[in-house]
Short mmCIF file of C-alpha atoms in Angstrom, two decimals:
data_model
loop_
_atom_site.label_atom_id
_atom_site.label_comp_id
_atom_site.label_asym_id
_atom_site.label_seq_id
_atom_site.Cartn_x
_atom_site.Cartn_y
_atom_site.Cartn_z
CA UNK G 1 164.82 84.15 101.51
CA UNK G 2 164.43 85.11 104.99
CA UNK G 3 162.35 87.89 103.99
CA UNK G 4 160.07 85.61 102.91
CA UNK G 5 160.13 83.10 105.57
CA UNK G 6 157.69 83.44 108.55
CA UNK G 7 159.69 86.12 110.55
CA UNK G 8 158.05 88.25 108.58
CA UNK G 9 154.94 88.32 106.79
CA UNK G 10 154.83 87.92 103.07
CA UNK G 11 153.30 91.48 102.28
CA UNK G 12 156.75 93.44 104.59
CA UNK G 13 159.09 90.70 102.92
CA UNK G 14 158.27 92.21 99.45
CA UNK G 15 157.62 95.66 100.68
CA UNK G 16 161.32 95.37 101.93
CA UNK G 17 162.53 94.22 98.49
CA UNK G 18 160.65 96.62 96.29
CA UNK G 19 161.30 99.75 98.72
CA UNK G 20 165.34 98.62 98.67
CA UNK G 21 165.14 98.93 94.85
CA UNK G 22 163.28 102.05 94.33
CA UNK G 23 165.48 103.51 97.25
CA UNK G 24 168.91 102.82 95.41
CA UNK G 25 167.33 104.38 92.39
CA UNK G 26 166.59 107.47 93.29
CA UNK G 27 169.73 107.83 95.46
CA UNK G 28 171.49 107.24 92.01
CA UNK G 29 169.06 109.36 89.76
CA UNK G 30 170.03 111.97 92.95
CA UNK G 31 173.61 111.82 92.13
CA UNK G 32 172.94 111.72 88.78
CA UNK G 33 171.27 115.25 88.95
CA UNK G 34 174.36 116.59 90.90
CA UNK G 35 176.48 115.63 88.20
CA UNK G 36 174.10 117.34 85.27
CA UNK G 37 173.93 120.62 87.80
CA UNK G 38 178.25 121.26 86.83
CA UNK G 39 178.07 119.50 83.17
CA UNK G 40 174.90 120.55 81.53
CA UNK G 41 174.38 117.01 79.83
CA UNK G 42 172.40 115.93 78.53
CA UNK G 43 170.40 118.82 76.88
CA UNK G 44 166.80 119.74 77.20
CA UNK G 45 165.75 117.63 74.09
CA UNK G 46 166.50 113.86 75.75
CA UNK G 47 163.85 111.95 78.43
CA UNK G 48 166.86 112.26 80.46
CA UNK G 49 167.39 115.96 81.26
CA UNK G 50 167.41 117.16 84.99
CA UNK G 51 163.68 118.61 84.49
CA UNK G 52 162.52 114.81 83.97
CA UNK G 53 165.17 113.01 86.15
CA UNK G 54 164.75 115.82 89.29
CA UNK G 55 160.87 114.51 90.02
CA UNK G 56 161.66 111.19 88.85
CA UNK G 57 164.26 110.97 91.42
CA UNK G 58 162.60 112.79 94.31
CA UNK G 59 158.71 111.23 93.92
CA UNK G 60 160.44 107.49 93.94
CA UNK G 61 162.78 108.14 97.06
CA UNK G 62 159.88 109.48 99.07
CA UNK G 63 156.99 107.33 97.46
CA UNK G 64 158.88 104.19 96.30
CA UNK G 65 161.65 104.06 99.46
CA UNK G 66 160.53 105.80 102.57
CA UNK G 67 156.66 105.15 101.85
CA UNK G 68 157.49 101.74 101.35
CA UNK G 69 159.60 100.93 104.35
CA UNK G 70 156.89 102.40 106.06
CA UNK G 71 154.25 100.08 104.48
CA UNK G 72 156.95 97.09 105.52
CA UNK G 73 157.27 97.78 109.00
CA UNK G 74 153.09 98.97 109.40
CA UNK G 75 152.16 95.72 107.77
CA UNK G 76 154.25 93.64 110.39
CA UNK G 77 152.73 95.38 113.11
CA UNK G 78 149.24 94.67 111.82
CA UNK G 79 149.99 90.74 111.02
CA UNK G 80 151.21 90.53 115.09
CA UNK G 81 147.90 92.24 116.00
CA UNK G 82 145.39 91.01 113.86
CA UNK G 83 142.93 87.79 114.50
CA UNK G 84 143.13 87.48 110.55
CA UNK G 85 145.40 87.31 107.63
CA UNK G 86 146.15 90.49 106.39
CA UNK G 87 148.43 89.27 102.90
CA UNK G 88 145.60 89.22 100.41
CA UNK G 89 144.63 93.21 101.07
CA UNK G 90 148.78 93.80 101.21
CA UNK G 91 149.42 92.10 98.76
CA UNK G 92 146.71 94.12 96.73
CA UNK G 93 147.77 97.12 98.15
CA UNK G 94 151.42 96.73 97.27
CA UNK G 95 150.51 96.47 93.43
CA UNK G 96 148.36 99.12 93.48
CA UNK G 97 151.24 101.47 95.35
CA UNK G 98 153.70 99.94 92.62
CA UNK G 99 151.50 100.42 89.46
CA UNK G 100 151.03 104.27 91.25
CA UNK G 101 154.98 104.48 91.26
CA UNK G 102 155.38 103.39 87.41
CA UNK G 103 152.15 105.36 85.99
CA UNK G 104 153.82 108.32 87.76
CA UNK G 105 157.49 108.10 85.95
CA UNK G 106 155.89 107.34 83.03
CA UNK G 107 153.34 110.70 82.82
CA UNK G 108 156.49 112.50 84.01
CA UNK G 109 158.25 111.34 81.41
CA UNK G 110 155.49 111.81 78.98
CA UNK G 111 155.09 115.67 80.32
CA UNK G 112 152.14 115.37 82.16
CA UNK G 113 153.38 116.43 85.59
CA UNK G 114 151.70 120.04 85.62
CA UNK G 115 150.49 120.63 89.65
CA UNK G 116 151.47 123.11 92.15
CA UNK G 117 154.29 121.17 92.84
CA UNK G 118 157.16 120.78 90.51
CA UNK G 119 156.99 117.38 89.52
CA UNK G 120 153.83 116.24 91.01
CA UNK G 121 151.78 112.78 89.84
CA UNK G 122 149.01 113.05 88.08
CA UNK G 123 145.36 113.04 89.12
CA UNK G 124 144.89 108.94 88.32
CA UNK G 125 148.04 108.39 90.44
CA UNK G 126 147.02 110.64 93.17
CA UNK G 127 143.96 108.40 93.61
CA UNK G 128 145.58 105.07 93.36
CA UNK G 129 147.94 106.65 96.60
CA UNK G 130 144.70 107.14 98.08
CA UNK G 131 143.21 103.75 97.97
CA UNK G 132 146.81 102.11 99.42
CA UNK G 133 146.06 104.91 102.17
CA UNK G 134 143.09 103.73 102.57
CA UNK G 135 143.62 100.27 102.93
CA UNK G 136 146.87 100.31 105.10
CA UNK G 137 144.29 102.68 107.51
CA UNK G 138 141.76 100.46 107.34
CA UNK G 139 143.67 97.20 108.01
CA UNK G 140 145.47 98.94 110.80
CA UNK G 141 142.36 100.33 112.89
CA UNK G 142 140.78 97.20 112.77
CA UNK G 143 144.21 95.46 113.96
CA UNK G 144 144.32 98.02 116.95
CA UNK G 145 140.51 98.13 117.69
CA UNK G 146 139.77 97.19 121.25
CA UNK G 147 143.14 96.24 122.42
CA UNK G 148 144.01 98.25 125.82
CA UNK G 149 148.15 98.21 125.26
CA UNK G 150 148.48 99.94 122.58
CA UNK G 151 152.27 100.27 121.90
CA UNK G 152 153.59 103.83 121.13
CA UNK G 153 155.17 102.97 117.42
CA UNK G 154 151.31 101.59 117.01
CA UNK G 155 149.95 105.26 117.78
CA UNK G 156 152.65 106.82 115.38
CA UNK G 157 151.66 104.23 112.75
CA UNK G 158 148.04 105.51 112.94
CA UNK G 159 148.94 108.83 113.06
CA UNK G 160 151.18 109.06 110.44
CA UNK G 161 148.86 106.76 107.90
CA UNK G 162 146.17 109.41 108.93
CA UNK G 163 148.12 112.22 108.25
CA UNK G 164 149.10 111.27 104.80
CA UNK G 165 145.57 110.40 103.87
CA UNK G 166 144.43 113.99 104.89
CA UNK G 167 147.33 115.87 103.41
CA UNK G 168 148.08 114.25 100.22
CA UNK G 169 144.74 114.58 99.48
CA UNK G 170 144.77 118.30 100.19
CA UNK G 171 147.51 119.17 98.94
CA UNK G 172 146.83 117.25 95.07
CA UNK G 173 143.00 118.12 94.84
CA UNK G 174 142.40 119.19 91.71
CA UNK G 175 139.61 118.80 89.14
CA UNK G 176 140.26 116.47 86.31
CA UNK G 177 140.00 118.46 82.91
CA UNK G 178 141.51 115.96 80.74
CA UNK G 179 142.95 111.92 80.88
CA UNK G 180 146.46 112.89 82.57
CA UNK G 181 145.99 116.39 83.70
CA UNK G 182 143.69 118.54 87.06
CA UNK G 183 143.02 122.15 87.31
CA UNK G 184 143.64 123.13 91.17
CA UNK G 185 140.33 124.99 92.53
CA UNK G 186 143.06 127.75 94.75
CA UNK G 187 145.27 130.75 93.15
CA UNK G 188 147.65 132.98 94.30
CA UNK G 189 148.48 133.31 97.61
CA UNK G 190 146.31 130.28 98.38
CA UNK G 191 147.68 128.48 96.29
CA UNK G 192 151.22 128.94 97.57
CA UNK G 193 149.73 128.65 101.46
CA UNK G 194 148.43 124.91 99.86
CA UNK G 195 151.63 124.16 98.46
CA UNK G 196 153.93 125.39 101.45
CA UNK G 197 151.44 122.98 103.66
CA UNK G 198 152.30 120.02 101.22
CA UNK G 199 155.71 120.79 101.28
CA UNK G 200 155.94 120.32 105.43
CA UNK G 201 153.43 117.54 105.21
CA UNK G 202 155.66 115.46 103.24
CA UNK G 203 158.66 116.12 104.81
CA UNK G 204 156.69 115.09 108.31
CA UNK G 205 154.14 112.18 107.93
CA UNK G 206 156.21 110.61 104.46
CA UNK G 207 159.77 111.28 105.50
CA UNK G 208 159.99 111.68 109.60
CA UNK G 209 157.28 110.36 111.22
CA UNK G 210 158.08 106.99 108.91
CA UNK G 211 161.39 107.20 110.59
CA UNK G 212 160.02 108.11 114.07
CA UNK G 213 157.72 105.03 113.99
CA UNK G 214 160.74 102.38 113.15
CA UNK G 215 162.54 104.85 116.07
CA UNK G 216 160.23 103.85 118.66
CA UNK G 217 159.08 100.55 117.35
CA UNK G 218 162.88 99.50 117.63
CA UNK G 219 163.23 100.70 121.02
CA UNK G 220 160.28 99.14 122.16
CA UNK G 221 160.23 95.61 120.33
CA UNK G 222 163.71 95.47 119.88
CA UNK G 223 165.54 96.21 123.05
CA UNK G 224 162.21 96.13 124.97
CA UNK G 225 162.61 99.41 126.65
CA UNK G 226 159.67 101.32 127.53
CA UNK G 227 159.75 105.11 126.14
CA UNK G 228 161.08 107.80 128.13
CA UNK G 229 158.00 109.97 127.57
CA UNK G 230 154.85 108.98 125.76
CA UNK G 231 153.36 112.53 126.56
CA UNK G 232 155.99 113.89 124.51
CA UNK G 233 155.45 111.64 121.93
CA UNK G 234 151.61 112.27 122.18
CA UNK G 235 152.63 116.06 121.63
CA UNK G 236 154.19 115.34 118.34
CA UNK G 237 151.40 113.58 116.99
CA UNK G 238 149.19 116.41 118.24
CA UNK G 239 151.61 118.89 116.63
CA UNK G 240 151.91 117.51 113.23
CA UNK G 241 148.83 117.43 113.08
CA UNK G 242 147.92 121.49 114.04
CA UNK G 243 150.62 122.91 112.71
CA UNK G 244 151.36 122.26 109.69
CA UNK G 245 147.82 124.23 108.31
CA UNK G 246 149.45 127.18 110.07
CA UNK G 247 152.97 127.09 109.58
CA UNK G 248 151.48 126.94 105.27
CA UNK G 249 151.58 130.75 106.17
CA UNK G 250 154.92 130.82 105.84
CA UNK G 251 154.47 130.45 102.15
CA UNK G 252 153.86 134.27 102.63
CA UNK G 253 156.90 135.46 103.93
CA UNK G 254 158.62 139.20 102.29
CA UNK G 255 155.62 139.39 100.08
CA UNK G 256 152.49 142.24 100.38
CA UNK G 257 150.04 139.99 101.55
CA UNK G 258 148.42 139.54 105.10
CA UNK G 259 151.34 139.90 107.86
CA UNK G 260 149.04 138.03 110.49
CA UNK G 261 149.30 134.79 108.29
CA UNK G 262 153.08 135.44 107.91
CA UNK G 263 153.72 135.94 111.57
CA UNK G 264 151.43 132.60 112.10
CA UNK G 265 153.30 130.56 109.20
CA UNK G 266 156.68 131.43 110.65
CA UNK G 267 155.49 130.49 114.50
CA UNK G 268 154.04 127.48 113.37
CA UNK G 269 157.34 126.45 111.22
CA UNK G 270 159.44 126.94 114.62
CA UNK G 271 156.91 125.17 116.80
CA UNK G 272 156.65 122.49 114.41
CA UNK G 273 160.56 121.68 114.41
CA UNK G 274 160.92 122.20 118.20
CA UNK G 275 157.98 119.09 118.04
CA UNK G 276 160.42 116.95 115.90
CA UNK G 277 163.86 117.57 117.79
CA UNK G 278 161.63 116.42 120.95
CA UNK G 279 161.08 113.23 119.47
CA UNK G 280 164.04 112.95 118.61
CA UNK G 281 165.26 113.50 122.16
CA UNK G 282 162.47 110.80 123.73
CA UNK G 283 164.42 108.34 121.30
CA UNK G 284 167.62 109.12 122.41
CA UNK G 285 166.69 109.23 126.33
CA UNK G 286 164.87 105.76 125.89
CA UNK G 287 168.17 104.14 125.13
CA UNK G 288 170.59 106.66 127.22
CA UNK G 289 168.15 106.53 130.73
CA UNK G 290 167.19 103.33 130.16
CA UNK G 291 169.59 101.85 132.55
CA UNK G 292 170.03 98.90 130.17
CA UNK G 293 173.94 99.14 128.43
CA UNK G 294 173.29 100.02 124.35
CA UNK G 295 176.07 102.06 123.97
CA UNK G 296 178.09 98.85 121.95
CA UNK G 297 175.30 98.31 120.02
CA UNK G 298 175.54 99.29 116.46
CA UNK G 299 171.52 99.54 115.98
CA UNK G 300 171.31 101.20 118.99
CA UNK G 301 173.84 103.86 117.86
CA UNK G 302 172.27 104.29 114.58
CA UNK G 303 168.50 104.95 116.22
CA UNK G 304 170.57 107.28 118.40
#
């Protein structure tokens, strides 16, 4: 398989695979939920309810697919910039992210997916995430350490691999009480400011900043265009980074409690989405002021 073959190195060739399988699932366990939302089947007492199938669904499309692609595209970019081989630790890596993936289904399954989240992994899965994190990071900075042209899909990659090893641990600390289950140290209102800044943490560094990364490391390696504004692109990183602690005010909003974190949480929220339809802009005014012709291009439309 090409995947396989050396356009690619063996740990994004099965990263590809496995990421293209857990994607399709979870786009059908997806559509399976819409259907059980207008029929009500099956009932409460099957494995295959919408209160197991919803997380099931969700944690595997983010974790299994977009993670995954992710892990594909950063463990290319590491192989072209490393003085070593880099297939052992992804290879390693992989596993552990895949074992993470079937642990998880299975404890949710099994009723052990009690967090602030709905549907959240449990504590032993949390910390196998963590050690892929850690790896990927690890590999990646040593990749990128002392090289002067550093690509901007490089800086992305490091800052979204940083961001999810920050924020998935803050957002799933917890202190193990039993084999499969974590008491969370916050209540309350802390508790929901925790869980509103997990909320926009995943959505940024495991769903969009994924996708900006493959956005600018297509319009750089692919068509060879230099980006229309790495400041910009700096700013988002910057951004992500800052406001997603304060927009987890937001958590607060139409309830009693302090109106200074409200009026924070909703300024951050705004700030933080003006930051991501900027990069998505710089994407679109690489290709469009580029001066090179993509319009016929059918990649080039879909990045747009």
């Amino acid at each position: 398989m090409k995947l396989l073959s050396n356009d690619y190195n063996r740990t994004t060739g099965l990263y590809l695979i496995v990421s293209t399988i857990w994607l399709l699932l979870g786009v059908v366990i997806r559509l399976v939920n819409e259907l059980q939302l207008v029929t009500f089947a099956p009932g409460t007492d099957t494995l295959f309810h919408y209160g197991y199938l919803r997380p099931i669904g969700a944690n595997i499309l983010i974790f299994g697919g977009f993670l995954g692609y992710f892990f594909a595209l950063g463990y290319q970019i590491i192989h072209a910039r490393a003085s070593f081989r880099v297939d052992l630790a992804g290879q390693a890596a992989l596993g552990i992210h895949q074992l993470g993936l079937i642990v998880g289904t299975i404890t949710i399954l099994s009723g052990y997916n009690t967090g602030r989240e709905y549907g959240e992994y449990t504590w032993i899965v949390d910390n196998l995430f963590m050690v892929v994190f850690t790896i990927f990071l690890v590999l990646l900075l040593i990749s990128l350490w002392g090289k002067e042209d550093i690509k901007v899909y490089e800086k992305f990659a490091a800052a979204t691999i940083g961001g999810m090893l920050v924020f998935y641990f803050l957002g799933n600390f917890g202190m193990p009480n039993a084999l499969l289950e974590s008491t969370s140290p916050t209540s309350g209102a802390q508790d929901a400011m925790v869980a509103e800044m997990y909320r926009n943490a995943v959505l940024t560094f495991f769903v969009l900043f994924p996708l900006f990364t493959m956005g600018y490391y297509w319009v750089e390696k692919h068509y060879e265009l230099p980006i229309y504004s790495e400041a910009t692109a700096h700013f988002q990183i910057v951004a992500g980074a800052i406001l997603i602690p304060l927009a987890a005010g937001n958590a607060l909003l139409g309830t009693a409690d302090a109106k200074i974190l409200q009026e924070i949480g909703t300024g951050g929220a705004l700030a933080l989405t003006i930051s991501l339809l900027a990069g998505v802009a710089n994407i679109h005014y690489s290709l469009s002021r580029s001066g090179k012709n993509v319009q016929s291009d059918q990649d080039g439309k879909a990045i747009r």
